[in-house]
Coordinates of C-alpha atoms in Angstrom, one line a residue:
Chain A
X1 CA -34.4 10.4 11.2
X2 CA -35.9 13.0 9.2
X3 CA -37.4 12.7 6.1
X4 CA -35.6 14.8 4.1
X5 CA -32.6 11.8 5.3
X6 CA -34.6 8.8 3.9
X7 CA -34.9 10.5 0.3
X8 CA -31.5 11.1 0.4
X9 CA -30.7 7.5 1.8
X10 CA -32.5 6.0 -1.0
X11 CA -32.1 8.1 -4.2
X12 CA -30.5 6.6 -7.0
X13 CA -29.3 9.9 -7.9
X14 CA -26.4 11.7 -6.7
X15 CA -27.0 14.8 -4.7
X16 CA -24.1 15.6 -2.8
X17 CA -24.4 17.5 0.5
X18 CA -21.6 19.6 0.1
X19 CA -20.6 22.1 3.3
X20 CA -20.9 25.6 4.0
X21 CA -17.8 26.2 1.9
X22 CA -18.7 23.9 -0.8
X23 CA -16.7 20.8 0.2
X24 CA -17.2 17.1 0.3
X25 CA -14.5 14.9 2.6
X26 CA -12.9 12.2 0.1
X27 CA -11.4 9.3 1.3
X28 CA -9.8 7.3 -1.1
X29 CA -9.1 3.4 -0.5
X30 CA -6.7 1.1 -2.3
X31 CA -9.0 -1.3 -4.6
X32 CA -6.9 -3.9 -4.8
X33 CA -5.6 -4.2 -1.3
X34 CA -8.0 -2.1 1.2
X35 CA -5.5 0.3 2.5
X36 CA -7.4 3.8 3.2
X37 CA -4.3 5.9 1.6
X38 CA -5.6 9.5 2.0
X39 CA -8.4 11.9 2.6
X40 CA -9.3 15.2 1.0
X41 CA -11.7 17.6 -0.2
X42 CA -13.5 18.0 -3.4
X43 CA -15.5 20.8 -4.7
X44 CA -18.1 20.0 -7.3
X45 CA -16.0 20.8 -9.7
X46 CA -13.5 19.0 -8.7
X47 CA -16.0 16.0 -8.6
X48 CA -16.7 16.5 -12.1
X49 CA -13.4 16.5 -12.8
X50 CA -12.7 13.1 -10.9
X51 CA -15.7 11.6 -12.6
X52 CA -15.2 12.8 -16.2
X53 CA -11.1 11.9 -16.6
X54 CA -10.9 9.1 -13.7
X55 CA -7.9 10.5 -12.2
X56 CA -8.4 11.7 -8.4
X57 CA -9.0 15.9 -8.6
X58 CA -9.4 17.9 -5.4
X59 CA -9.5 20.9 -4.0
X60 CA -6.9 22.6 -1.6
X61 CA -8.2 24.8 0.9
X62 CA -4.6 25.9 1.7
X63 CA -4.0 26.7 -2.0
X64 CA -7.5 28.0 -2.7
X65 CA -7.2 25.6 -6.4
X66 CA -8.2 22.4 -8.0
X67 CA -5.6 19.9 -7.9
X68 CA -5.2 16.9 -9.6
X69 CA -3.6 13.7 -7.2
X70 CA 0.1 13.1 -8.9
X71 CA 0.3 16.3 -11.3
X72 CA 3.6 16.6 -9.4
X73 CA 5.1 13.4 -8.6
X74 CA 3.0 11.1 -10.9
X75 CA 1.5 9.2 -8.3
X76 CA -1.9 9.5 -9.6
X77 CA -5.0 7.7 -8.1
X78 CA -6.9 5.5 -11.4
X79 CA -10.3 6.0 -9.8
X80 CA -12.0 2.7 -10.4
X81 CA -15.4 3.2 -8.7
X82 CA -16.8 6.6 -6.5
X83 CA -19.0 5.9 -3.7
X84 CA -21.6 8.0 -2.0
X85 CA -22.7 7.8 1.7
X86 CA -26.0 7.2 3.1
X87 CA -26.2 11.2 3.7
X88 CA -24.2 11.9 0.7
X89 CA -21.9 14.4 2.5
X90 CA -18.8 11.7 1.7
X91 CA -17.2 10.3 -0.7
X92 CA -15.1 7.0 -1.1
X93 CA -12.7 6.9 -4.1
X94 CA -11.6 3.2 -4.8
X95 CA -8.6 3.7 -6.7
X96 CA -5.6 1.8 -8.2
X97 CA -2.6 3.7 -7.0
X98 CA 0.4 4.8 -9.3
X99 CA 3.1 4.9 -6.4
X100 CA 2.8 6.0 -2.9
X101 CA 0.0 8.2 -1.9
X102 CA 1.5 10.4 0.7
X103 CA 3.1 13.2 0.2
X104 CA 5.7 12.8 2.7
X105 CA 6.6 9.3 1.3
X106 CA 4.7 7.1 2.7
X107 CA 2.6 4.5 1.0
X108 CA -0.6 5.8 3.2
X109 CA -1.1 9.1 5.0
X110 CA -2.0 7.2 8.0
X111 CA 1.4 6.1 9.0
X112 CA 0.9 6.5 12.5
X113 CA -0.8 4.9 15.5
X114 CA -1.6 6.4 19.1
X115 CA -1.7 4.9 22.1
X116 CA -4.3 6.2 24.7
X117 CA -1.6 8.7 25.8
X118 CA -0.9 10.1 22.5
X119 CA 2.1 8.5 21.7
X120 CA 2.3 7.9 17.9
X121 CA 4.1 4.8 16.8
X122 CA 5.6 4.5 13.1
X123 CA 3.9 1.4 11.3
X124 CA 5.0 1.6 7.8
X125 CA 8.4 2.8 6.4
X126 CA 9.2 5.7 4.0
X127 CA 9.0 4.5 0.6
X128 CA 10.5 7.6 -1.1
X129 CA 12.0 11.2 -0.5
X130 CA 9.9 13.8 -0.6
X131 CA 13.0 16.0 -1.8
X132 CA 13.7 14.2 -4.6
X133 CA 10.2 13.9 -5.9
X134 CA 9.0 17.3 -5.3
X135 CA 12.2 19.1 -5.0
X136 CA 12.9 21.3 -1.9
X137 CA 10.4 23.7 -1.6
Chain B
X1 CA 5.3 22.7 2.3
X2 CA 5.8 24.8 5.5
X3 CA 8.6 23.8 8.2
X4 CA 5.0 23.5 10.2
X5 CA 3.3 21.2 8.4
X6 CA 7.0 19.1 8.1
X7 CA 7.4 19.2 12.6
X8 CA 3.4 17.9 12.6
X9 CA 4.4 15.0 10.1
X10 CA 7.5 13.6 12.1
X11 CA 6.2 14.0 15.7
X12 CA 5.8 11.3 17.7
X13 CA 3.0 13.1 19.8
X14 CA -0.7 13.1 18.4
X15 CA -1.2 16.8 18.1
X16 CA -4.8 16.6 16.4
X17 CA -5.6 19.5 14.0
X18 CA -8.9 20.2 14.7
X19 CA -11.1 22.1 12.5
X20 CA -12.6 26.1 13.5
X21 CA -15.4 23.9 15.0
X22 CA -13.0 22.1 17.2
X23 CA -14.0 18.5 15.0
X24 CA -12.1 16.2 12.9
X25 CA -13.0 13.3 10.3
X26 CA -12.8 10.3 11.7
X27 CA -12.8 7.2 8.9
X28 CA -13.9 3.7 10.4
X29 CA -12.6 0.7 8.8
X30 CA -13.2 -2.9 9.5
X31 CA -9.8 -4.1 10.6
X32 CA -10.9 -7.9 9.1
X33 CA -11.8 -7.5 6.1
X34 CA -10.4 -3.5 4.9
X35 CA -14.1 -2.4 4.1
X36 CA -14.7 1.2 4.6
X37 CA -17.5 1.6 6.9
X38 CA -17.8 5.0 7.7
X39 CA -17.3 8.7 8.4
X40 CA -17.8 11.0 11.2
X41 CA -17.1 14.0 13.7
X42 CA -14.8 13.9 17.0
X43 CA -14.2 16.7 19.5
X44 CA -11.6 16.4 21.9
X45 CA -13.9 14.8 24.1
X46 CA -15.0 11.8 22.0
X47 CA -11.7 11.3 21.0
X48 CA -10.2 10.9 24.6
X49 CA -13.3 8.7 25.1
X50 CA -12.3 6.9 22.4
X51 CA -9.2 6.4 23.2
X52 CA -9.8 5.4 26.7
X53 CA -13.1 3.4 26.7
X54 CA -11.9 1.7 22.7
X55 CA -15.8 2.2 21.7
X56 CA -15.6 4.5 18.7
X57 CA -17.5 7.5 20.1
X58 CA -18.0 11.2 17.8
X59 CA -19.5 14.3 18.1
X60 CA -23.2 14.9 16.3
X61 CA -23.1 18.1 14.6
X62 CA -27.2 18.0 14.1
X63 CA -27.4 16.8 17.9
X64 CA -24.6 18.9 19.0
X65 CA -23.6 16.2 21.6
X66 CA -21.2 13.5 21.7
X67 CA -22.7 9.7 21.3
X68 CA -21.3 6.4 21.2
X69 CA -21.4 4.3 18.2
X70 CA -23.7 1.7 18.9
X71 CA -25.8 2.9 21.9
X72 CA -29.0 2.8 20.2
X73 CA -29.0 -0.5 17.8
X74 CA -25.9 -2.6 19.8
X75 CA -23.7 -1.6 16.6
X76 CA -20.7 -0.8 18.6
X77 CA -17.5 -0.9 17.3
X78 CA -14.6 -1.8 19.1
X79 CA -11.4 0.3 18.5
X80 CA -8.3 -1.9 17.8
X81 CA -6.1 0.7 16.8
X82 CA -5.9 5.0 15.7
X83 CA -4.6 6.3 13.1
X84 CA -3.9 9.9 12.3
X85 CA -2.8 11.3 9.0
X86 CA 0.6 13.3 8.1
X87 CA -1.2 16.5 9.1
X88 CA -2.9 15.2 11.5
X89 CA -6.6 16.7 10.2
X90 CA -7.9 13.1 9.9
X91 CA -8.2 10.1 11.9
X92 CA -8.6 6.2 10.9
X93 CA -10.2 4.1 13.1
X94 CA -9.5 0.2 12.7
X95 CA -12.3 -1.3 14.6
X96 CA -13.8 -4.8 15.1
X97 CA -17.5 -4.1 14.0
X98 CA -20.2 -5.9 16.1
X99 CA -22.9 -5.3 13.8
X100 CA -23.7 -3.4 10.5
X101 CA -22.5 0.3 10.5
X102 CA -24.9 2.2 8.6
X103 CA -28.2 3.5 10.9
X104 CA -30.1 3.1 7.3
X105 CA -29.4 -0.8 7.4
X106 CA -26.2 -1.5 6.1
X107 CA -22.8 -2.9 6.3
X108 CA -21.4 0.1 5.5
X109 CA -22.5 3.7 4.8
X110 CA -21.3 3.6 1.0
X111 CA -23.5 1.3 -0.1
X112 CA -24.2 3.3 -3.6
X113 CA -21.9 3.8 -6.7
X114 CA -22.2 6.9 -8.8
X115 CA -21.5 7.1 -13.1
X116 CA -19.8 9.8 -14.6
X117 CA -23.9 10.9 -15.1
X118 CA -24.9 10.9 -11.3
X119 CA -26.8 7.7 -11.1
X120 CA -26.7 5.3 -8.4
X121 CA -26.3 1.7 -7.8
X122 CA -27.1 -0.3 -4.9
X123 CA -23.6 -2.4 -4.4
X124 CA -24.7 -3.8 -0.8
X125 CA -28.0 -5.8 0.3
X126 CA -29.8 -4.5 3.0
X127 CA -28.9 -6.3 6.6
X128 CA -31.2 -5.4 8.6
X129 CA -34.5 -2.7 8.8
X130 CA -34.1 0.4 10.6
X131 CA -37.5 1.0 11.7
X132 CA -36.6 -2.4 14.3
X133 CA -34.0 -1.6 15.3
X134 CA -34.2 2.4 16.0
X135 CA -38.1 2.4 16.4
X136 CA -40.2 4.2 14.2
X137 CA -38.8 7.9 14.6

């Protein structure tokens, strides 16, 4: 462990270790129940965003834009508390959850189980249409 | 959303997006209690020994080898079931964890909670002392 890891193990200050293309990984958790609902990336701006207004803010790679977590279908994510790992390159959102999190309906983004062969088994049911919420794009 | 991104959500086959440096988050929950533990890096290689051996196991990007969780302090934790996301670019890992996750002496990495001003609070005590378990590095 190098030193430049304890200081940042220790710090009460946040200093986030943010990639070569200026992203943290996000993963947010349901506060009241546990349930890890999603994953994506912030920029620090993105962070500030998330911070300052308490409504999850990310950034798409695909997009290339900031993005706020239910400007389309009004799921947003309350963020109640934002956590910092030991390296402080990620992030855990605990959030209350205004409707489902996924954008393919489901309540979580991680639907789906493997087996050691790679067969993925459903374990939660669609809770809305996709369609319907975001039209047909 | 692309007709791409829509065949990778309904699959039944794990088909794991892997990053341009063939790695993928992998999230580690405790399946007991719903804490978030941790985050790190898979290549194909840890994953297939993950899935096959049910000992989380990732890829070290500062090591640039693959390690099992655990091998070092005991730590391990035992996979009960994998998760992958709706575009399949992130894995959760459900895991029984036989001892504290964090290598700094913690339950869990994200032991610190940030204000809208940057400054950190220490949410977890300290379970154990690195320098005993590791050695003094």
């Amino acid at each position: 462990m190098a030193d430049k890891d304890k200081n940042i193990e220790t710090t009460d200050q946040l200093d986030v270790e943010f990639n070569t293309d200026g992203l943290v990984p996000a993963i947010v958790q349901d506060v009241d129940d546990g349930t890890v609902l999603m994953m994506a990336w912030m920029n620090e701006a993105a962070l500030q965003a998330t911070l300052q207004t308490k409504k999850a803010t990310f950034y798409s790679r695909s997009r290339d834009k900031m993005w706020v977590k239910g400007e389309s279908s009004g799921h947003v994510l309350e963020v109640v508390e934002v956590r910092v790992d030991c390296d402080q390159d990620v992030l855990l959102l605990r959030c209350k959850a205004r409707g489902p999190a996924c954008h393919v309906g489901y309540q979580s983004c991680f639907y789906r189980v493997t087996n050691a062969q790679g067969h993925l088994t459903f374990v939660e049911q669609r809770v809305f249409d996709p369609d319907q919420v975001y039209g047909n794009a």
